[in-house]
Coordinates of C-alpha atoms in Angstrom, one line a residue:
Chain A
X1 CA -14.8 19.7 7.6
X2 CA -16.2 16.5 6.3
X3 CA -19.0 15.0 8.4
X4 CA -19.2 11.2 8.4
X5 CA -21.5 9.3 10.7
X6 CA -19.4 7.3 13.1
X7 CA -18.7 3.8 11.8
X8 CA -20.7 4.2 8.8
X9 CA -18.3 3.5 7.2
X10 CA -18.3 4.8 3.9
X11 CA -20.8 2.7 2.1
X12 CA -22.4 0.3 4.4
X13 CA -25.5 0.7 6.5
X14 CA -23.9 -1.0 9.5
X15 CA -23.7 1.4 12.4
X16 CA -22.3 1.1 15.8
X17 CA -23.9 4.3 16.7
X18 CA -25.1 7.3 14.7
X19 CA -23.4 10.1 16.4
X20 CA -21.9 12.3 13.7
X21 CA -18.2 12.0 13.4
X22 CA -16.3 15.2 12.6
X23 CA -13.1 14.5 10.9
X24 CA -10.3 16.9 11.5
X25 CA -8.7 18.1 8.3
X26 CA -5.0 18.7 8.3
X27 CA -3.4 21.4 6.2
X28 CA 0.3 21.8 6.3
X29 CA 1.5 25.4 6.6
X30 CA 4.2 24.6 4.1
X31 CA 3.5 22.2 1.2
X32 CA 6.5 20.0 0.4
X33 CA 6.9 17.5 -2.4
X34 CA 8.4 14.6 -0.5
X35 CA 11.0 12.0 -1.7
X36 CA 10.0 8.7 -0.2
X37 CA 12.0 5.5 -0.4
X38 CA 10.5 2.1 0.4
X39 CA 13.3 -0.5 0.5
X40 CA 14.2 -3.8 2.2
X41 CA 13.6 -7.5 1.5
X42 CA 10.2 -7.8 3.0
X43 CA 6.7 -8.0 1.5
X44 CA 4.8 -4.7 1.1
X45 CA 6.9 -2.3 -0.8
X46 CA 4.9 -2.1 -4.0
X47 CA 1.7 -2.5 -2.0
X48 CA 2.7 0.5 0.0
X49 CA 3.3 2.6 -3.1
X50 CA -0.1 1.5 -4.5
X51 CA -1.7 2.6 -1.1
X52 CA -0.1 6.0 -1.5
X53 CA -1.6 6.3 -5.0
X54 CA -5.0 5.4 -3.6
X55 CA -4.6 8.0 -0.8
X56 CA -3.4 10.7 -3.3
X57 CA -6.5 10.0 -5.5
X58 CA -8.7 10.8 -2.4
X59 CA -7.1 14.2 -2.5
X60 CA -7.8 14.6 -6.3
X61 CA -4.1 14.4 -7.0
X62 CA -2.7 13.0 -10.2
X63 CA -0.4 10.0 -10.1
X64 CA 2.0 8.4 -12.6
X65 CA 3.3 4.9 -11.8
X66 CA 6.1 3.4 -13.8
X67 CA 7.0 -0.2 -13.2
X68 CA 10.7 -0.8 -13.7
X69 CA 10.8 -4.5 -13.3
X70 CA 7.3 -5.9 -13.5
X71 CA 5.6 -6.4 -16.8
X72 CA 5.6 -10.1 -17.6
X73 CA 3.2 -11.4 -15.0
X74 CA -0.3 -10.4 -14.3
X75 CA -1.0 -8.9 -10.9
X76 CA -4.3 -7.7 -9.5
X77 CA -3.2 -4.1 -9.1
X78 CA -3.1 -3.8 -12.9
X79 CA -6.9 -4.0 -12.9
X80 CA -7.3 -2.4 -9.4
X81 CA -5.5 0.7 -10.6
X82 CA -7.9 1.1 -13.5
X83 CA -10.5 2.1 -10.9
X84 CA -8.3 5.1 -10.1
X85 CA -8.2 6.3 -13.7
X86 CA -7.9 8.9 -15.0
X87 CA -6.1 10.4 -12.0
X88 CA -3.7 7.5 -12.0
X89 CA -1.8 6.0 -14.9
X90 CA 0.3 3.0 -14.8
X91 CA 3.2 2.1 -17.2
X92 CA 4.5 -1.4 -17.4
X93 CA 8.0 -1.3 -18.9
X94 CA 9.7 -4.2 -17.3
X95 CA 10.1 -7.8 -18.3
X96 CA 10.1 -9.4 -14.9
X97 CA 13.0 -9.6 -12.4
X98 CA 16.3 -9.8 -14.2
X99 CA 18.3 -12.9 -13.5
X100 CA 15.9 -14.6 -11.1
X101 CA 12.9 -16.9 -11.0
X102 CA 13.6 -18.4 -14.3
X103 CA 13.2 -15.1 -16.1
X104 CA 14.0 -15.9 -19.8
X105 CA 15.1 -12.4 -21.0
X106 CA 18.7 -11.5 -21.5
X107 CA 20.3 -8.6 -19.5
X108 CA 20.5 -6.5 -22.6
X109 CA 16.7 -6.5 -23.0
X110 CA 16.1 -5.8 -19.4
X111 CA 18.5 -2.9 -19.6
X112 CA 16.9 -1.5 -22.8
X113 CA 13.5 -1.7 -21.0
X114 CA 14.7 0.0 -17.9
X115 CA 16.4 2.7 -20.0
X116 CA 13.0 3.4 -21.7
X117 CA 11.4 3.5 -18.3
X118 CA 13.8 6.1 -16.9
X119 CA 13.4 8.2 -19.9
X120 CA 9.6 7.9 -19.6
X121 CA 9.9 8.9 -15.9
X122 CA 11.8 12.1 -16.7
X123 CA 9.4 13.0 -19.5
X124 CA 6.3 12.4 -17.3
X125 CA 7.9 14.3 -14.5
X126 CA 8.8 17.3 -16.6
X127 CA 5.3 17.6 -18.0
X128 CA 4.5 19.0 -14.6
X129 CA 1.1 17.4 -14.6
X130 CA 1.6 14.9 -11.8
X131 CA 1.4 15.4 -8.1
X132 CA 3.0 12.0 -7.4
X133 CA 5.4 9.9 -9.4
X134 CA 6.0 6.3 -8.4
X135 CA 9.0 4.5 -9.7
X136 CA 8.3 1.0 -8.7
X137 CA 11.3 -1.3 -8.3
X138 CA 13.7 1.4 -9.5
X139 CA 16.1 0.6 -6.6
X140 CA 16.5 -3.0 -7.9
X141 CA 16.9 -1.7 -11.4
X142 CA 19.8 0.5 -10.2
X143 CA 21.3 -2.3 -8.2
X144 CA 21.2 -4.6 -11.2
X145 CA 22.8 -1.8 -13.4
X146 CA 19.7 -1.6 -15.7
X147 CA 19.8 2.1 -15.0
X148 CA 22.8 4.2 -13.8
X149 CA 23.1 6.2 -10.6
X150 CA 23.4 9.6 -12.5
X151 CA 20.2 8.9 -14.3
X152 CA 18.3 8.2 -11.0
X153 CA 19.9 11.2 -9.3
X154 CA 19.0 13.4 -12.3
X155 CA 15.3 12.5 -11.8
X156 CA 15.5 13.2 -8.1
X157 CA 17.4 16.4 -8.5
X158 CA 15.1 17.8 -11.1
X159 CA 11.8 16.9 -9.3
X160 CA 9.2 19.6 -9.5
X161 CA 9.1 21.2 -6.1
X162 CA 5.6 20.1 -5.0
X163 CA 5.6 16.7 -6.7
X164 CA 6.0 13.6 -4.4
X165 CA 8.5 11.1 -5.7
X166 CA 8.3 7.5 -4.5
X167 CA 11.1 5.1 -5.2
X168 CA 10.6 1.4 -4.2
X169 CA 12.6 -1.8 -4.4
X170 CA 15.2 -3.5 -2.3
X171 CA 18.8 -2.4 -2.0
X172 CA 18.2 1.3 -2.3
X173 CA 21.4 3.2 -3.1
X174 CA 22.9 5.2 -0.3
X175 CA 22.9 8.4 -2.4
X176 CA 19.2 7.9 -3.1
X177 CA 18.6 7.4 0.7
X178 CA 20.6 10.5 1.4
X179 CA 18.4 12.6 -0.8
X180 CA 15.1 11.3 0.5
X181 CA 12.9 12.8 3.2
X182 CA 11.3 9.6 4.4
X183 CA 12.9 6.1 4.1
X184 CA 11.3 2.9 5.3
X185 CA 13.0 -0.5 5.3
X186 CA 10.6 -3.3 5.0
X187 CA 12.2 -6.4 6.5
X188 CA 11.1 -9.9 6.2
X189 CA 10.4 -11.6 9.5
X190 CA 8.5 -14.4 7.9
X191 CA 7.2 -15.2 4.4
X192 CA 4.6 -17.8 3.4
X193 CA 6.8 -19.1 0.5
X194 CA 9.3 -20.3 3.0
X195 CA 6.5 -22.5 4.3
X196 CA 6.1 -23.9 0.8
X197 CA 3.0 -21.8 0.1
X198 CA 2.7 -20.6 -3.5
X199 CA 2.0 -16.9 -4.3
X200 CA -1.7 -16.2 -3.5
X201 CA -4.1 -13.8 -5.4
X202 CA -4.7 -10.5 -3.7
X203 CA -1.6 -10.8 -1.5
X204 CA 1.3 -11.7 -3.6
X205 CA 0.0 -10.8 -7.1
Chain B
X1 CA -4.0 -14.8 -20.7
X2 CA -4.5 -11.1 -20.8
X3 CA -2.9 -9.3 -23.7
X4 CA -1.7 -5.8 -23.0
X5 CA 0.4 -3.8 -25.5
X6 CA 3.8 -3.2 -24.0
X7 CA 4.0 0.0 -22.1
X8 CA 0.5 1.0 -23.0
X9 CA 0.1 1.4 -20.0
X10 CA -3.3 0.8 -19.1
X11 CA -5.0 4.0 -20.1
X12 CA -2.6 6.2 -21.8
X13 CA -1.7 6.5 -25.4
X14 CA 2.1 6.7 -24.8
X15 CA 3.8 3.8 -26.2
X16 CA 7.5 2.8 -26.2
X17 CA 6.7 0.2 -28.7
X18 CA 3.6 -1.7 -29.8
X19 CA 4.7 -5.3 -29.5
X20 CA 1.9 -7.1 -27.7
X21 CA 2.8 -8.0 -24.1
X22 CA 1.6 -11.3 -22.9
X23 CA 1.2 -11.4 -19.2
X24 CA 1.7 -14.7 -17.5
X25 CA -1.1 -15.5 -15.2
X26 CA -0.2 -17.3 -12.0
X27 CA -2.6 -19.8 -10.4
X28 CA -1.5 -21.5 -7.2
X29 CA -2.1 -25.3 -7.1
X30 CA -3.4 -24.8 -3.6
X31 CA -5.3 -21.7 -2.5
X32 CA -4.5 -20.5 1.0
X33 CA -6.1 -17.7 3.0
X34 CA -3.0 -16.0 4.3
X35 CA -2.4 -14.3 7.6
X36 CA -0.2 -11.3 7.0
X37 CA 1.2 -9.0 9.7
X38 CA 2.7 -5.6 8.8
X39 CA 4.4 -4.1 11.8
X40 CA 7.3 -1.8 12.8
X41 CA 7.7 1.9 13.4
X42 CA 8.2 3.0 9.8
X43 CA 6.0 4.7 7.3
X44 CA 4.0 2.4 5.0
X45 CA 2.0 -0.1 7.0
X46 CA -1.5 1.2 6.4
X47 CA -0.5 2.2 2.8
X48 CA 0.6 -1.4 2.3
X49 CA -2.7 -2.8 3.5
X50 CA -4.5 -0.3 1.2
X51 CA -2.4 -1.5 -1.7
X52 CA -3.4 -5.1 -1.0
X53 CA -7.0 -4.0 -1.0
X54 CA -6.4 -2.5 -4.4
X55 CA -4.7 -5.6 -5.7
X56 CA -7.5 -7.8 -4.4
X57 CA -10.1 -5.7 -6.2
X58 CA -8.3 -6.4 -9.4
X59 CA -9.1 -10.0 -8.8
X60 CA -12.7 -9.2 -8.1
X61 CA -12.2 -10.1 -4.4
X62 CA -14.3 -8.5 -1.7
X63 CA -12.5 -6.7 1.1
X64 CA -13.5 -5.4 4.5
X65 CA -11.3 -2.8 6.2
X66 CA -11.8 -1.9 9.8
X67 CA -9.8 1.0 11.2
X68 CA -9.0 0.4 14.9
X69 CA -7.3 3.6 15.8
X70 CA -8.1 6.1 13.0
X71 CA -11.4 7.9 12.8
X72 CA -10.8 11.4 14.0
X73 CA -8.8 12.8 11.1
X74 CA -9.4 13.0 7.4
X75 CA -7.1 10.9 5.3
X76 CA -7.1 10.6 1.5
X77 CA -7.7 6.9 1.5
X78 CA -11.2 7.5 2.9
X79 CA -12.2 9.0 -0.5
X80 CA -9.7 6.9 -2.5
X81 CA -11.3 3.7 -1.2
X82 CA -14.7 4.8 -2.4
X83 CA -13.5 4.2 -5.9
X84 CA -13.1 0.5 -4.9
X85 CA -16.7 0.2 -3.8
X86 CA -18.8 -1.9 -3.6
X87 CA -16.0 -4.6 -3.4
X88 CA -14.3 -2.8 -0.6
X89 CA -16.0 -1.4 2.5
X90 CA -14.2 0.7 5.1
X91 CA -15.2 1.1 8.7
X92 CA -13.9 3.9 10.9
X93 CA -14.3 2.9 14.5
X94 CA -11.4 4.7 16.2
X95 CA -11.0 8.1 17.7
X96 CA -7.4 8.6 16.8
X97 CA -4.3 7.4 18.5
X98 CA -4.9 6.8 22.2
X99 CA -2.7 8.8 24.5
X100 CA -0.6 10.6 21.8
X101 CA -0.5 13.6 19.6
X102 CA -2.8 15.6 21.9
X103 CA -5.7 13.1 21.4
X104 CA -8.5 14.4 23.7
X105 CA -10.5 11.2 24.3
X106 CA -10.1 9.2 27.5
X107 CA -8.8 5.6 27.5
X108 CA -12.3 4.3 28.4
X109 CA -13.7 5.7 25.2
X110 CA -10.9 4.4 23.0
X111 CA -11.4 1.0 24.6
X112 CA -15.1 1.1 24.0
X113 CA -14.5 1.9 20.3
X114 CA -11.9 -0.8 19.9
X115 CA -14.3 -3.3 21.5
X116 CA -16.9 -2.3 19.0
X117 CA -14.3 -2.7 16.3
X118 CA -13.2 -6.2 17.2
X119 CA -16.9 -7.3 17.5
X120 CA -17.5 -5.9 14.1
X121 CA -14.4 -7.7 12.7
X122 CA -15.7 -11.0 14.0
X123 CA -19.2 -10.4 12.6
X124 CA -17.9 -9.4 9.2
X125 CA -15.5 -12.3 9.1
X126 CA -18.2 -14.8 10.0
X127 CA -20.5 -13.6 7.3
X128 CA -18.2 -15.4 5.0
X129 CA -18.7 -12.8 2.3
X130 CA -15.2 -11.3 2.3
X131 CA -12.1 -12.6 0.6
X132 CA -9.9 -10.2 2.6
X133 CA -10.3 -8.7 6.1
X134 CA -7.9 -5.8 7.0
X135 CA -7.7 -4.9 10.7
X136 CA -5.7 -1.7 10.5
X137 CA -3.7 -0.7 13.6
X138 CA -5.1 -3.6 15.5
X139 CA -1.6 -4.4 16.8
X140 CA -1.4 -1.0 18.4
X141 CA -4.9 -1.5 19.8
X142 CA -3.7 -4.7 21.4
X143 CA -0.5 -3.1 22.7
X144 CA -2.5 -0.3 24.3
X145 CA -5.0 -2.8 25.9
X146 CA -7.9 -1.5 23.9
X147 CA -8.5 -5.1 22.9
X148 CA -7.3 -8.2 24.6
X149 CA -5.0 -10.9 23.2
X150 CA -7.7 -13.7 23.5
X151 CA -10.0 -11.5 21.3
X152 CA -7.4 -11.1 18.6
X153 CA -6.5 -14.7 18.6
X154 CA -10.1 -15.7 18.5
X155 CA -10.5 -13.8 15.2
X156 CA -7.3 -15.3 13.8
X157 CA -8.2 -18.9 14.9
X158 CA -11.7 -18.7 13.5
X159 CA -10.7 -17.2 10.2
X160 CA -12.5 -18.7 7.2
X161 CA -10.0 -21.0 5.4
X162 CA -9.6 -19.0 2.2
X163 CA -10.0 -15.5 3.6
X164 CA -6.9 -13.4 3.8
X165 CA -6.4 -11.6 7.1
X166 CA -4.2 -8.6 7.3
X167 CA -3.2 -7.1 10.7
X168 CA -1.3 -3.9 10.8
X169 CA 0.3 -1.6 13.4
X170 CA 3.5 -1.4 15.3
X171 CA 4.4 -3.6 18.2
X172 CA 2.7 -6.8 16.9
X173 CA 2.2 -9.3 19.7
X174 CA 4.5 -12.4 19.5
X175 CA 1.5 -14.8 19.5
X176 CA 0.1 -12.9 16.5
X177 CA 3.4 -13.1 14.7
X178 CA 3.6 -16.8 15.6
X179 CA 0.3 -17.5 13.9
X180 CA 1.0 -15.5 10.7
X181 CA 2.3 -16.8 7.4
X182 CA 3.9 -13.6 6.3
X183 CA 5.3 -10.9 8.6
X184 CA 7.0 -7.7 7.5
X185 CA 8.6 -5.2 9.9
X186 CA 8.6 -1.7 8.4
X187 CA 11.5 0.2 10.0
X188 CA 12.0 3.9 10.0
X189 CA 15.4 4.8 8.5
X190 CA 14.3 8.5 8.1
X191 CA 11.1 10.4 8.4
X192 CA 10.3 13.9 7.1
X193 CA 8.7 15.0 10.4
X194 CA 12.1 14.7 12.0
X195 CA 13.3 17.3 9.6
X196 CA 10.5 19.6 10.8
X197 CA 8.2 18.9 7.8
X198 CA 4.5 18.7 8.6
X199 CA 2.4 15.8 7.3
X200 CA 1.8 16.1 3.6
X201 CA -1.3 15.3 1.6
X202 CA -1.2 12.0 -0.3
X203 CA 1.8 10.7 1.6
X204 CA 1.1 11.1 5.3
X205 CA -2.7 11.4 5.2

């Protein structure tokens, strides 16, 4: 049972008090490799997946992240995630969001990239070396027909038993939702850009 | 402009092809320290905040995380976040979720802890050293009257101009939502525990 001094906080000498804090350690009777879908139109889907990668690393788990749409713009997590190497590897295969935000690439190129990505996902998964596979924005890629439903279901249905599989992106397909253990829908209540505020470092990218 | 070889993926020798990938770097004309609220009953609120910390670290930003409710059970992010030190510091001030899940501590003790936490939040914020302050589960703490609305609004209203402030937890107060730039509500569509699956490492803790 790990012993942490209360409010030490992990690397700070600030203390509210110094009574030792015993952290209870959970251990499920049965280990299950979960299928988790994070969908919806609100902010926080990729962030949530990145947070799960961070949490997994704390347990010495190995994580593979494949970005289906992103890959044309810099975002802080690209460097942040390097701090989690070698347990976490990140693959950028996208060319930005197909058909929006002035994205200059033709559909065919987006489709070719997403096809590479889904092949990579299956290869990585079948290596059996990862405890968690994150397919970021795969739901959008499916909605936009950059990958096909049978391809996505093939990955889900062939998942190693104990590997967690995270699928993010808006417009998750009902058959993907049906196969998942946990599904969250992140809904936008408000977003800074609707107030004319440009994307900000650390929050939006 | 950072140059990454396409699909290199940041630390892997797998390549789909070797055309150099130029990542576009955004830079907002006006920098804004955002107030972001992540609320709702679904899975992924704390994960989302952790993901933002990871993203911020990629930009060399400094992050302070204060856990208002958590602090009695081990969760992987406690070790994961150490990989982001010294830019990120994490403070556990809670004693678990007040009044639920067989939590043994009396209200008075939860309140005293949350009171320490909100004082710590204000102190840390006023140091002016952090680019991002994450108050994890503060919305619950407010709902449960472990902290008071004027205390939370006092933190929000005295936020350094460029510091991002993230407030997570279900049942966000309308006045907190009103002051925020970005608000996401994470709704549970499905959760593994409703299928009798115990919390799993890397996903739930």
